[in-house]
Amino acid sequence: MRTSVSRRHRGVVAVALGLSALTAAQAAPLATAYAQPGRGPAPWERYNFSPSSRTLHPVSVFKSSGAVADPGAVLKGGTTSLSGAGSSVTLDFGKEVSGLTTLHFAGSDGPQKVGVAFSESSTYVDTTSDASTGGPRSRDGALSVDVDGATSYTTPAELLRGGFRYLTIFLSSGGRVDLDKVSLYYTPAPTMKDPSKYANYFYSSDDLLNRVWYAGAYTVQLNTISPKTGRVWEPPAALWNSTGDIGVGDTILVDGAKRDRTVWPGDLGIEIPSAYAAFNDTESARNALTTVYQHQRDTGELPYAGPELNKYGSDTYHLWTLAASWDYYRYTGDARWLSGVWDRYRKGVDFITQKMDDKGLVSITGTSDSVRILAKGENLIANVLMWRVLDTGSRLAKAQGDDALAASYAERAAALRTAINTNFWDEAAARTSSTRTRRSTRRRTTPWPSGTASPTRGRRAASARPSRATGTRSPRPRPRTRATRESSPDRSR
């Protein structure tokens, strides 16, 4: 394995390997030949999805229907003509893209109406866009473009499409239009001059592993946006609106490129290390965390989701903000930022500490989480997060010069570690039980969380871990990605 990432970065790189919103099968075909050392581009560059130019073009025709003359001509600087209502051509950008679309028509036979629809998945290619706004609506509709002779159209800022691969252009009226240019202005990673120039690289002898790493990096890049291009909430009655003011600064990490285009703290636990490993980008993380802290309630509770959603009621996402604060400080040593949020950080720790019960465990009451509602009570995930917050919080307190608080956090972390081992360990299964309630212990078991187990239990848990694919024992589970399908599903919040 070759990597430019320093020893300090290696643990971060491992986190990035589990991220991907694009499977290898979705990607545009990659070159088959490796570059020789010292000759031509570095071999890992063939896995890099990020564009070197912010102006992108479709790479192929996915399909056409009705009276369409020379569908592929528009890809080569020629003219593709659509005649008659309902005629359409669907262009494929070869991968997930994001930004503002421009169409140019060489001419038409009088005033015509053209529709434009977007889709992440080939399954949802249609004359209406797939869903990005949430709520009861299953489709976003189509843009309408007036064409009268030579016409150029660029989607306005509010209609920036956060994530799509397929672009369907169709004639709504009954005449003819001549389409000769289609392009996209790529808007993610707004502070990067060249989105393809990563600060670090990953390269191994395993082709799939290389694909996963670079798909993960590209996913995080797509999720790095201008804070002035978030999702407006509530959504408009028709179409969508991407001019939401969702945070501070010039660049920010959000949960997803298409939706929600909003800071969700639970995503920061993976995105912050990944953005650092691939791009050396910590500015986007700082802005996301600062935004969340700015919306802390007087009780100390931190948001479940930032503006414009402004949701509360998640103890786990509250803890993710506190845990991610350590990640940012660890990578930057930004003492000024830490001092600026320190009172809010301490207030956040105090808020969740009040939910610890007589067993010394966090008993959650704010049950919202990612795509599910957790049961109230003693939840393993929340307790492991709490342990991490106290463990890393002791180091933050020391950095702030508060040795007494550092010692207190460290003592409480040790006590919680003991409580987790005592109450969640399933001796028979050599695993942990995920949830305990007053009435019963949920018997669904969970792999032992890193950092809380003794070496002996850690080895037993690893050897007892079943493989999902075969039912046999395996020392490591399959990587779990953010979304491994072509279409990102609606998140049930």
CSV table of C-alpha atoms in Angstrom, one decimal:
chain,number,residue,atom,x,y,z
A,1,MET,CA,0.0,0.0,0.0
A,2,ARG,CA,1.3,3.4,-0.9
A,3,THR,CA,0.0,6.6,0.6
A,4,SER,CA,1.2,10.2,1.0
A,5,VAL,CA,-0.7,10.4,4.2
A,6,SER,CA,1.6,10.8,7.2
A,7,ARG,CA,1.5,8.5,10.2
A,8,ARG,CA,-0.6,11.1,12.0
A,9,HIS,CA,-3.2,10.8,9.2
A,10,ARG,CA,-3.4,7.0,8.9
A,11,GLY,CA,-6.2,6.4,11.3
A,12,VAL,CA,-8.2,9.1,9.6
A,13,VAL,CA,-7.7,7.5,6.2
A,14,ALA,CA,-9.2,4.3,7.5
A,15,VAL,CA,-12.4,6.1,8.4
A,16,ALA,CA,-12.7,7.5,4.8
A,17,LEU,CA,-12.6,4.0,3.4
A,18,GLY,CA,-16.2,3.3,4.6
A,19,LEU,CA,-17.7,6.3,2.8
A,20,SER,CA,-19.4,6.1,-0.6
A,21,ALA,CA,-22.5,7.4,-2.3
A,22,LEU,CA,-21.4,5.9,-5.5
A,23,THR,CA,-20.7,2.2,-6.1
A,24,ALA,CA,-17.9,1.2,-8.4
A,25,ALA,CA,-20.5,-0.1,-10.9
A,26,GLN,CA,-22.0,3.4,-11.2
A,27,ALA,CA,-18.7,5.1,-12.0
A,28,ALA,CA,-17.7,6.1,-15.5
A,29,PRO,CA,-15.3,3.5,-16.9
A,30,LEU,CA,-11.8,3.8,-15.7
A,31,ALA,CA,-8.7,3.3,-17.7
A,32,THR,CA,-7.2,-0.2,-17.6
A,33,ALA,CA,-3.5,0.7,-17.8
A,34,TYR,CA,-1.4,1.7,-14.8
A,35,ALA,CA,1.1,4.5,-15.3
A,36,GLN,CA,4.7,3.4,-14.8
A,37,PRO,CA,6.6,5.0,-12.0
A,38,GLY,CA,8.0,8.3,-13.1
A,39,ARG,CA,6.0,8.2,-16.4
A,40,GLY,CA,2.8,10.0,-16.9
A,41,PRO,CA,0.1,10.6,-14.3
A,42,ALA,CA,0.3,8.8,-10.9
A,43,PRO,CA,-1.6,5.5,-11.0
A,44,TRP,CA,-4.1,6.5,-8.3
A,45,GLU,CA,-5.4,9.4,-10.4
A,46,ARG,CA,-7.5,7.0,-12.5
A,47,TYR,CA,-9.7,6.5,-9.4
A,48,ASN,CA,-10.2,10.2,-8.7
A,49,PHE,CA,-13.8,11.2,-9.6
A,50,SER,CA,-13.3,14.9,-9.0
A,51,PRO,CA,-13.1,17.1,-12.0
A,52,SER,CA,-10.1,19.3,-12.8
A,53,SER,CA,-12.4,21.9,-14.4
A,54,ARG,CA,-15.6,23.3,-13.0
A,55,THR,CA,-17.2,23.1,-16.4
A,56,LEU,CA,-18.5,19.6,-17.0
A,57,HIS,CA,-20.3,18.0,-20.0
A,58,PRO,CA,-22.4,14.9,-20.4
A,59,VAL,CA,-20.4,11.9,-21.6
A,60,SER,CA,-23.1,9.8,-23.3
A,61,VAL,CA,-26.7,9.4,-24.3
A,62,PHE,CA,-28.7,7.2,-21.9
A,63,LYS,CA,-31.8,7.1,-24.0
A,64,SER,CA,-34.1,9.1,-26.3
A,65,SER,CA,-37.7,8.8,-27.2
A,66,GLY,CA,-40.0,10.3,-29.9
A,67,ALA,CA,-38.6,12.2,-32.9
A,68,VAL,CA,-35.0,12.9,-31.9
A,69,ALA,CA,-32.6,13.5,-34.8
A,70,ASP,CA,-28.9,12.5,-34.0
A,71,PRO,CA,-29.2,12.2,-30.2
A,72,GLY,CA,-25.4,12.0,-29.7
A,73,ALA,CA,-24.6,15.0,-31.8
A,74,VAL,CA,-24.9,17.5,-28.9
A,75,LEU,CA,-22.0,15.6,-27.1
A,76,LYS,CA,-19.7,16.4,-30.0
A,77,GLY,CA,-20.5,20.0,-30.7
A,78,GLY,CA,-23.2,19.1,-33.2
A,79,THR,CA,-27.0,19.7,-33.2
A,80,THR,CA,-29.6,17.3,-31.7
A,81,SER,CA,-33.1,18.2,-32.8
A,82,LEU,CA,-36.3,17.3,-30.9
A,83,SER,CA,-39.6,17.5,-32.8
A,84,GLY,CA,-43.1,17.0,-31.4
A,85,ALA,CA,-44.5,17.1,-27.9
A,86,GLY,CA,-43.0,14.5,-25.7
A,87,SER,CA,-39.8,13.9,-27.6
A,88,SER,CA,-36.9,13.6,-25.2
A,89,VAL,CA,-33.2,12.9,-24.9
A,90,THR,CA,-31.6,11.8,-21.6
A,91,LEU,CA,-27.9,12.7,-21.2
A,92,ASP,CA,-25.6,10.9,-18.8
A,93,PHE,CA,-22.8,12.7,-17.0
A,94,GLY,CA,-21.2,9.4,-16.1
A,95,LYS,CA,-21.2,10.0,-12.3
A,96,GLU,CA,-23.0,12.0,-9.6
A,97,VAL,CA,-22.5,15.7,-10.3
A,98,SER,CA,-23.8,18.9,-8.7
A,99,GLY,CA,-24.3,22.5,-9.8
A,100,LEU,CA,-25.9,24.8,-12.3
A,101,THR,CA,-26.9,23.5,-15.8
A,102,THR,CA,-26.6,25.5,-19.0
A,103,LEU,CA,-28.4,24.6,-22.2
A,104,HIS,CA,-27.9,26.3,-25.6
A,105,PHE,CA,-30.3,26.0,-28.5
A,106,ALA,CA,-29.1,26.9,-32.0
A,107,GLY,CA,-32.7,27.6,-33.1
A,108,SER,CA,-36.3,26.6,-33.1
A,109,ASP,CA,-39.3,26.8,-35.4
A,110,GLY,CA,-41.0,29.6,-33.4
A,111,PRO,CA,-41.6,29.9,-29.6
A,112,GLN,CA,-41.4,26.5,-27.9
A,113,LYS,CA,-41.5,25.1,-24.4
A,114,VAL,CA,-38.7,22.7,-23.2
A,115,GLY,CA,-38.7,20.8,-20.0
A,116,VAL,CA,-35.7,19.8,-18.0
A,117,ALA,CA,-35.6,17.0,-15.4
A,118,PHE,CA,-32.9,15.5,-13.2
A,119,SER,CA,-32.3,12.1,-11.7
A,120,GLU,CA,-29.6,10.4,-9.7
A,121,SER,CA,-30.7,6.9,-10.7
A,122,SER,CA,-31.5,5.5,-14.1
A,123,THR,CA,-34.5,3.9,-12.4
A,124,TYR,CA,-36.1,7.4,-12.0
A,125,VAL,CA,-35.2,8.8,-15.4
A,126,ASP,CA,-38.4,10.6,-16.5
A,127,THR,CA,-39.8,13.9,-17.6
A,128,THR,CA,-40.1,14.8,-13.9
A,129,SER,CA,-37.2,15.1,-11.5
A,130,ASP,CA,-36.6,12.7,-8.6
A,131,ALA,CA,-37.2,13.8,-5.1
A,132,SER,CA,-34.9,16.2,-3.2
A,133,THR,CA,-37.2,18.2,-0.9
A,134,GLY,CA,-38.6,15.7,1.6
A,135,GLY,CA,-42.1,15.7,2.8
A,136,PRO,CA,-45.0,13.9,1.0
A,137,ARG,CA,-43.9,14.8,-2.5
A,138,SER,CA,-42.4,11.9,-4.4
A,139,ARG,CA,-41.2,13.9,-7.4
A,140,ASP,CA,-39.8,17.4,-7.8
A,141,GLY,CA,-41.2,18.2,-11.2
A,142,ALA,CA,-39.4,19.7,-14.2
A,143,LEU,CA,-38.0,23.1,-15.1
A,144,SER,CA,-39.7,24.9,-18.0
A,145,VAL,CA,-37.5,26.8,-20.5
A,146,ASP,CA,-38.8,29.2,-23.2
A,147,VAL,CA,-37.0,28.7,-26.5
A,148,ASP,CA,-37.4,31.1,-29.4
A,149,GLY,CA,-34.7,30.9,-32.0
A,150,ALA,CA,-31.1,30.9,-30.7
A,151,THR,CA,-31.5,30.7,-26.9
A,152,SER,CA,-29.2,30.1,-23.9
A,153,TYR,CA,-30.6,29.1,-20.5
A,154,THR,CA,-28.8,28.6,-17.1
A,155,THR,CA,-30.6,27.4,-14.1
A,156,PRO,CA,-31.0,30.2,-11.6
A,157,ALA,CA,-29.3,30.0,-8.1
A,158,GLU,CA,-32.5,28.7,-6.4
A,159,LEU,CA,-32.7,25.8,-8.8
A,160,LEU,CA,-29.1,24.6,-8.4
A,161,ARG,CA,-29.4,20.8,-8.4
A,162,GLY,CA,-27.4,19.3,-5.6
A,163,GLY,CA,-27.1,15.8,-6.9
A,164,PHE,CA,-27.9,14.1,-10.2
A,165,ARG,CA,-26.3,12.0,-13.0
A,166,TYR,CA,-29.0,11.9,-15.7
A,167,LEU,CA,-30.4,15.1,-17.4
A,168,THR,CA,-33.6,14.7,-19.4
A,169,ILE,CA,-34.5,17.4,-21.9
A,170,PHE,CA,-37.9,17.1,-23.5
A,171,LEU,CA,-40.2,19.1,-25.7
A,172,SER,CA,-43.4,20.2,-24.1
A,173,SER,CA,-44.8,22.0,-27.1
A,174,GLY,CA,-45.5,20.7,-30.6
A,175,GLY,CA,-42.7,22.2,-32.7
A,176,ARG,CA,-39.0,21.7,-33.0
A,177,VAL,CA,-35.9,22.8,-31.1
A,178,ASP,CA,-32.2,22.4,-32.0
A,179,LEU,CA,-30.0,21.6,-29.0
A,180,ASP,CA,-26.3,22.2,-29.6
A,181,LYS,CA,-24.6,22.6,-26.1
A,182,VAL,CA,-25.1,21.2,-22.6
A,183,SER,CA,-22.8,22.0,-19.7
A,184,LEU,CA,-22.7,22.1,-15.9
A,185,TYR,CA,-20.9,24.5,-13.6
A,186,TYR,CA,-19.7,22.3,-10.7
A,187,THR,CA,-20.4,24.0,-7.4
A,188,PRO,CA,-19.1,21.7,-4.6
A,189,ALA,CA,-15.9,22.4,-2.6
A,190,PRO,CA,-16.3,26.1,-3.4
A,191,THR,CA,-12.9,27.2,-2.0
A,192,MET,CA,-10.9,24.6,-4.0
A,193,LYS,CA,-9.4,26.1,-7.1
A,194,ASP,CA,-9.0,22.6,-8.7
A,195,PRO,CA,-11.4,20.1,-7.2
A,196,SER,CA,-9.3,17.2,-8.4
A,197,LYS,CA,-6.1,18.3,-6.6
A,198,TYR,CA,-6.3,16.3,-3.3
A,199,ALA,CA,-3.9,17.1,-0.5
A,200,ASN,CA,-3.3,13.3,0.0
A,201,TYR,CA,-3.8,10.1,-2.0
A,202,PHE,CA,-4.6,6.5,-1.3
A,203,TYR,CA,-3.3,3.6,-3.4
A,204,SER,CA,-3.2,-0.1,-2.7
A,205,SER,CA,-2.9,-3.4,-4.7
A,206,ASP,CA,-6.7,-3.9,-4.2
A,207,ASP,CA,-8.7,-2.3,-7.0
A,208,LEU,CA,-12.0,-2.3,-5.1
A,209,LEU,CA,-10.5,-0.8,-2.0
A,210,ASN,CA,-9.0,2.0,-4.2
A,211,ARG,CA,-12.4,2.6,-5.7
A,212,VAL,CA,-14.1,2.8,-2.3
A,213,TRP,CA,-11.6,5.3,-0.9
A,214,TYR,CA,-11.9,7.7,-3.9
A,215,ALA,CA,-15.7,7.3,-4.0
A,216,GLY,CA,-15.8,8.2,-0.3
A,217,ALA,CA,-13.6,11.2,-0.9
A,218,TYR,CA,-15.7,12.4,-3.8
A,219,THR,CA,-18.9,11.9,-1.7
A,220,VAL,CA,-17.5,14.2,1.0
A,221,GLN,CA,-16.5,16.7,-1.7
A,222,LEU,CA,-20.0,16.8,-3.1
A,223,ASN,CA,-21.2,17.3,0.5
A,224,THR,CA,-19.0,20.4,0.9
A,225,ILE,CA,-21.0,23.4,-0.3
A,226,SER,CA,-21.4,27.1,0.1
A,227,PRO,CA,-23.5,27.9,3.2
A,228,LYS,CA,-25.6,30.1,1.0
A,229,THR,CA,-26.7,27.1,-1.2
A,230,GLY,CA,-28.5,25.0,1.4
A,231,ARG,CA,-32.0,23.6,1.2
A,232,VAL,CA,-34.8,26.1,2.0
A,233,TRP,CA,-37.2,24.7,4.5
A,234,GLU,CA,-40.2,24.5,4.3
A,235,PRO,CA,-39.9,23.4,0.7
A,236,PRO,CA,-41.7,25.4,-2.0
A,237,ALA,CA,-45.0,24.2,-3.3
A,238,ALA,CA,-43.3,23.2,-6.6
A,239,LEU,CA,-39.7,22.4,-7.6
A,240,TRP,CA,-37.0,23.1,-5.0
A,241,ASN,CA,-35.0,26.0,-3.6
A,242,SER,CA,-31.2,25.8,-3.0
A,243,THR,CA,-30.7,29.3,-1.6
A,244,GLY,CA,-31.0,28.4,2.1
A,245,ASP,CA,-28.6,30.2,4.5
A,246,ILE,CA,-27.4,27.2,6.5
A,247,GLY,CA,-24.3,28.4,8.4
A,248,VAL,CA,-21.3,30.6,8.7
A,249,GLY,CA,-18.3,31.0,6.4
A,250,ASP,CA,-17.6,30.3,2.8
A,251,THR,CA,-17.7,26.5,2.9
A,252,ILE,CA,-19.5,24.0,5.1
A,253,LEU,CA,-20.0,20.2,5.5
A,254,VAL,CA,-23.6,19.0,5.0
A,255,ASP,CA,-25.3,15.6,5.2
A,256,GLY,CA,-25.9,15.1,1.4
A,257,ALA,CA,-25.4,16.9,-1.9
A,258,LYS,CA,-29.0,16.6,-3.0
A,259,ARG,CA,-30.7,16.5,0.3
A,260,ASP,CA,-30.8,17.7,3.0
A,261,ARG,CA,-28.0,20.2,2.2
A,262,THR,CA,-28.0,20.9,5.9
A,263,VAL,CA,-25.6,20.3,8.8
A,264,TRP,CA,-26.6,17.1,10.6
A,265,PRO,CA,-24.0,16.5,13.4
A,266,GLY,CA,-24.3,12.7,13.1
A,267,ASP,CA,-22.6,12.9,9.7
A,268,LEU,CA,-19.7,15.0,11.0
A,269,GLY,CA,-18.2,12.0,12.8
A,270,ILE,CA,-17.2,10.5,9.4
A,271,GLU,CA,-17.1,13.6,7.2
A,272,ILE,CA,-14.6,15.6,9.3
A,273,PRO,CA,-11.9,12.9,9.4
A,274,SER,CA,-12.5,12.2,5.7
A,275,ALA,CA,-12.3,15.8,4.6
A,276,TYR,CA,-9.1,16.1,6.5
A,277,ALA,CA,-7.6,12.9,5.1
A,278,ALA,CA,-8.4,13.6,1.5
A,279,PHE,CA,-8.3,17.4,1.1
A,280,ASN,CA,-6.7,18.7,4.3
A,281,ASP,CA,-10.0,20.7,4.6
A,282,THR,CA,-10.7,21.7,8.2
A,283,GLU,CA,-12.4,25.0,7.4
A,284,SER,CA,-15.6,23.3,6.3
A,285,ALA,CA,-15.7,21.3,9.6
A,286,ARG,CA,-15.1,24.4,11.7
A,287,ASN,CA,-17.9,26.3,10.0
A,288,ALA,CA,-20.3,23.3,10.5
A,289,LEU,CA,-19.5,23.0,14.2
A,290,THR,CA,-19.6,26.7,14.8
A,291,THR,CA,-23.1,26.8,13.2
A,292,VAL,CA,-24.3,24.0,15.5
A,293,TYR,CA,-23.0,25.7,18.6
A,294,GLN,CA,-24.6,29.0,17.7
A,295,HIS,CA,-28.0,27.3,17.8
A,296,GLN,CA,-27.5,25.7,21.2
A,297,ARG,CA,-30.6,26.1,23.5
A,298,ASP,CA,-30.4,27.7,26.9
A,299,THR,CA,-30.7,24.2,28.4
A,300,GLY,CA,-27.4,23.2,26.8
A,301,GLU,CA,-29.1,21.0,24.2
A,302,LEU,CA,-27.4,21.0,20.8
A,303,PRO,CA,-29.4,20.7,17.5
A,304,TYR,CA,-30.3,17.5,15.9
A,305,ALA,CA,-30.1,19.4,12.6
A,306,GLY,CA,-28.9,22.9,11.8
A,307,PRO,CA,-30.6,25.7,9.8
A,308,GLU,CA,-32.9,25.8,8.1
A,309,LEU,CA,-34.4,22.6,9.5
A,310,ASN,CA,-33.5,23.6,13.1
A,311,LYS,CA,-34.5,20.3,14.7
A,312,TYR,CA,-33.9,19.2,18.3
A,313,GLY,CA,-34.5,16.0,20.3
A,314,SER,CA,-31.6,13.7,19.6
A,315,ASP,CA,-29.2,12.8,22.4
A,316,THR,CA,-26.9,10.8,20.1
A,317,TYR,CA,-26.6,13.8,17.6
A,318,HIS,CA,-26.0,16.1,20.6
A,319,LEU,CA,-23.1,13.8,21.5
A,320,TRP,CA,-21.8,13.7,18.0
A,321,THR,CA,-21.3,17.4,18.0
A,322,LEU,CA,-19.2,17.2,21.2
A,323,ALA,CA,-17.2,14.2,19.8
A,324,ALA,CA,-16.6,15.9,16.5
A,325,SER,CA,-15.3,19.0,18.3
A,326,TRP,CA,-12.3,16.9,19.4
A,327,ASP,CA,-11.7,15.7,15.9
A,328,TYR,CA,-11.5,19.3,14.6
A,329,TYR,CA,-9.2,20.4,17.4
A,330,ARG,CA,-7.0,17.3,17.1
A,331,TYR,CA,-6.4,18.0,13.4
A,332,THR,CA,-5.8,21.8,13.8
A,333,GLY,CA,-4.8,22.7,17.3
A,334,ASP,CA,-7.1,25.7,16.8
A,335,ALA,CA,-7.0,27.0,20.4
A,336,ARG,CA,-8.8,30.2,19.4
A,337,TRP,CA,-11.8,28.3,18.1
A,338,LEU,CA,-11.8,26.0,21.1
A,339,SER,CA,-11.8,29.0,23.5
A,340,GLY,CA,-14.7,30.5,21.6
A,341,VAL,CA,-16.9,27.5,22.0
A,342,TRP,CA,-15.7,26.2,25.3
A,343,ASP,CA,-18.5,27.5,27.5
A,344,ARG,CA,-21.0,26.0,25.0
A,345,TYR,CA,-19.1,22.7,24.9
A,346,ARG,CA,-19.1,22.4,28.7
A,347,LYS,CA,-22.8,23.3,28.8
A,348,GLY,CA,-23.4,20.5,26.3
A,349,VAL,CA,-21.6,18.0,28.4
A,350,ASP,CA,-23.5,19.1,31.5
A,351,PHE,CA,-26.8,18.7,29.6
A,352,ILE,CA,-26.2,15.1,28.7
A,353,THR,CA,-24.6,14.3,32.0
A,354,GLN,CA,-28.0,15.0,33.7
A,355,LYS,CA,-29.4,11.9,31.9
A,356,MET,CA,-27.0,9.5,33.6
A,357,ASP,CA,-28.8,7.0,35.9
A,358,ASP,CA,-28.0,5.2,39.0
A,359,LYS,CA,-26.0,2.5,37.0
A,360,GLY,CA,-23.7,5.3,35.8
A,361,LEU,CA,-25.1,5.0,32.2
A,362,VAL,CA,-26.7,7.5,29.9
A,363,SER,CA,-30.5,6.9,29.7
A,364,ILE,CA,-31.6,8.7,26.6
A,365,THR,CA,-34.8,10.6,26.3
A,366,GLY,CA,-34.1,12.4,23.0
A,367,THR,CA,-34.6,9.4,20.7
A,368,SER,CA,-34.3,10.8,17.2
A,369,ASP,CA,-31.4,9.3,15.2
A,370,SER,CA,-30.4,8.6,11.6
A,371,VAL,CA,-33.3,7.0,9.7
A,372,ARG,CA,-34.8,5.6,12.9
A,373,ILE,CA,-36.2,6.4,16.4
A,374,LEU,CA,-34.2,4.8,19.2
A,375,ALA,CA,-35.8,3.3,22.3
A,376,LYS,CA,-35.7,5.3,25.4
A,377,GLY,CA,-33.3,4.0,28.1
A,378,GLU,CA,-29.8,2.8,28.3
A,379,ASN,CA,-28.5,2.7,24.7
A,380,LEU,CA,-25.1,1.4,23.9
A,381,ILE,CA,-24.4,3.8,21.1
A,382,ALA,CA,-25.2,6.8,23.3
A,383,ASN,CA,-23.1,5.5,26.1
A,384,VAL,CA,-20.1,4.8,23.9
A,385,LEU,CA,-20.4,8.3,22.4
A,386,MET,CA,-20.6,9.7,26.0
A,387,TRP,CA,-17.5,7.8,26.9
A,388,ARG,CA,-15.7,9.2,23.9
A,389,VAL,CA,-16.9,12.7,24.7
A,390,LEU,CA,-15.6,12.4,28.3
A,391,ASP,CA,-12.3,10.8,27.3
A,392,THR,CA,-11.5,13.4,24.6
A,393,GLY,CA,-13.1,16.2,26.6
A,394,SER,CA,-10.5,15.6,29.3
A,395,ARG,CA,-7.8,16.5,26.7
A,396,LEU,CA,-9.7,19.5,25.5
A,397,ALA,CA,-10.1,20.7,29.1
A,398,LYS,CA,-6.3,20.3,29.6
A,399,ALA,CA,-5.7,22.4,26.4
A,400,GLN,CA,-7.9,25.0,28.0
A,401,GLY,CA,-5.8,25.0,31.1
A,402,ASP,CA,-8.5,23.5,33.3
A,403,ASP,CA,-6.7,20.6,35.0
A,404,ALA,CA,-9.4,20.0,37.5
A,405,LEU,CA,-12.1,19.6,34.8
A,406,ALA,CA,-9.7,17.5,32.8
A,407,ALA,CA,-9.3,15.1,35.8
A,408,SER,CA,-13.0,15.0,36.4
A,409,TYR,CA,-13.8,14.2,32.8
A,410,ALA,CA,-11.1,11.4,32.8
A,411,GLU,CA,-12.5,9.9,36.0
A,412,ARG,CA,-16.0,9.9,34.7
A,413,ALA,CA,-14.9,8.3,31.4
A,414,ALA,CA,-13.2,5.5,33.3
A,415,ALA,CA,-16.3,5.0,35.4
A,416,LEU,CA,-18.5,4.9,32.3
A,417,ARG,CA,-16.2,2.4,30.6
A,418,THR,CA,-16.7,0.1,33.6
A,419,ALA,CA,-20.4,0.6,33.6
A,420,ILE,CA,-20.6,-0.2,29.9
A,421,ASN,CA,-18.6,-3.4,30.4
A,422,THR,CA,-20.7,-4.4,33.4
A,423,ASN,CA,-24.1,-3.8,31.9
A,424,PHE,CA,-23.8,-4.4,28.1
A,425,TRP,CA,-21.4,-7.3,27.8
A,426,ASP,CA,-23.1,-10.6,26.8
A,427,GLU,CA,-20.8,-13.3,28.1
A,428,ALA,CA,-22.4,-16.1,26.2
A,429,ALA,CA,-22.3,-14.4,22.8
A,430,ALA,CA,-19.0,-12.5,23.5
A,431,ARG,CA,-20.7,-9.4,22.3
A,432,THR,CA,-22.6,-6.4,23.6
A,433,SER,CA,-26.3,-6.0,23.9
A,434,SER,CA,-27.3,-2.9,22.0
A,435,THR,CA,-30.1,-1.6,24.3
A,436,ARG,CA,-31.2,-2.0,27.9
A,437,THR,CA,-34.6,-0.9,29.2
A,438,ARG,CA,-36.3,-1.0,32.6
A,439,ARG,CA,-38.4,-4.0,31.6
A,440,SER,CA,-35.9,-6.0,29.7
A,441,THR,CA,-32.5,-6.3,28.0
A,442,ARG,CA,-32.7,-6.2,24.2
A,443,ARG,CA,-30.8,-9.3,23.1
A,444,ARG,CA,-29.8,-8.0,19.7
A,445,THR,CA,-26.0,-8.0,20.0
A,446,THR,CA,-23.5,-5.5,18.6
A,447,PRO,CA,-19.8,-5.7,17.8
A,448,TRP,CA,-17.8,-4.4,20.8
A,449,PRO,CA,-17.1,-0.7,20.5
A,450,SER,CA,-13.5,0.3,20.1
A,451,GLY,CA,-11.8,1.8,23.1
A,452,THR,CA,-14.2,0.5,25.7
A,453,ALA,CA,-13.3,-3.2,25.9
A,454,SER,CA,-10.4,-4.9,27.6
A,455,PRO,CA,-7.9,-6.5,25.1
A,456,THR,CA,-9.2,-10.0,26.0
A,457,ARG,CA,-12.9,-9.0,25.3
A,458,GLY,CA,-11.9,-7.2,22.2
A,459,ARG,CA,-10.2,-10.3,20.8
A,460,ARG,CA,-13.2,-12.5,21.8
A,461,ALA,CA,-15.7,-10.1,20.2
A,462,ALA,CA,-13.6,-9.9,17.0
A,463,SER,CA,-13.4,-13.7,16.7
A,464,ALA,CA,-17.1,-14.2,17.4
A,465,ARG,CA,-18.3,-11.7,14.8
A,466,PRO,CA,-20.4,-13.4,12.2
A,467,SER,CA,-20.2,-12.7,8.5
A,468,ARG,CA,-23.4,-11.3,7.1
A,469,ALA,CA,-22.8,-13.0,3.7
A,470,THR,CA,-22.1,-16.6,4.8
A,471,GLY,CA,-22.9,-16.9,8.5
A,472,THR,CA,-19.3,-17.9,9.2
A,473,ARG,CA,-17.0,-16.2,11.6
A,474,SER,CA,-15.1,-13.3,10.3
A,475,PRO,CA,-12.5,-10.9,11.9
A,476,ARG,CA,-13.9,-7.9,10.2
A,477,PRO,CA,-17.4,-6.8,9.0
A,478,ARG,CA,-18.0,-5.6,5.5
A,479,PRO,CA,-17.6,-1.8,5.0
A,480,ARG,CA,-20.9,0.0,5.4
A,481,THR,CA,-21.4,3.0,3.2
A,482,ARG,CA,-23.7,6.0,3.5
A,483,ALA,CA,-25.6,5.0,0.4
A,484,THR,CA,-24.7,2.2,-1.9
A,485,ARG,CA,-27.6,2.5,-4.3
A,486,GLU,CA,-27.8,4.7,-7.3
A,487,SER,CA,-30.7,6.7,-5.8
A,488,SER,CA,-30.3,8.1,-2.3
A,489,PRO,CA,-33.5,7.2,-0.4
A,490,ASP,CA,-35.5,9.8,1.5
A,491,ARG,CA,-34.3,9.9,5.1
A,492,SER,CA,-37.0,9.2,7.6
A,493,ARG,CA,-36.3,11.8,10.3
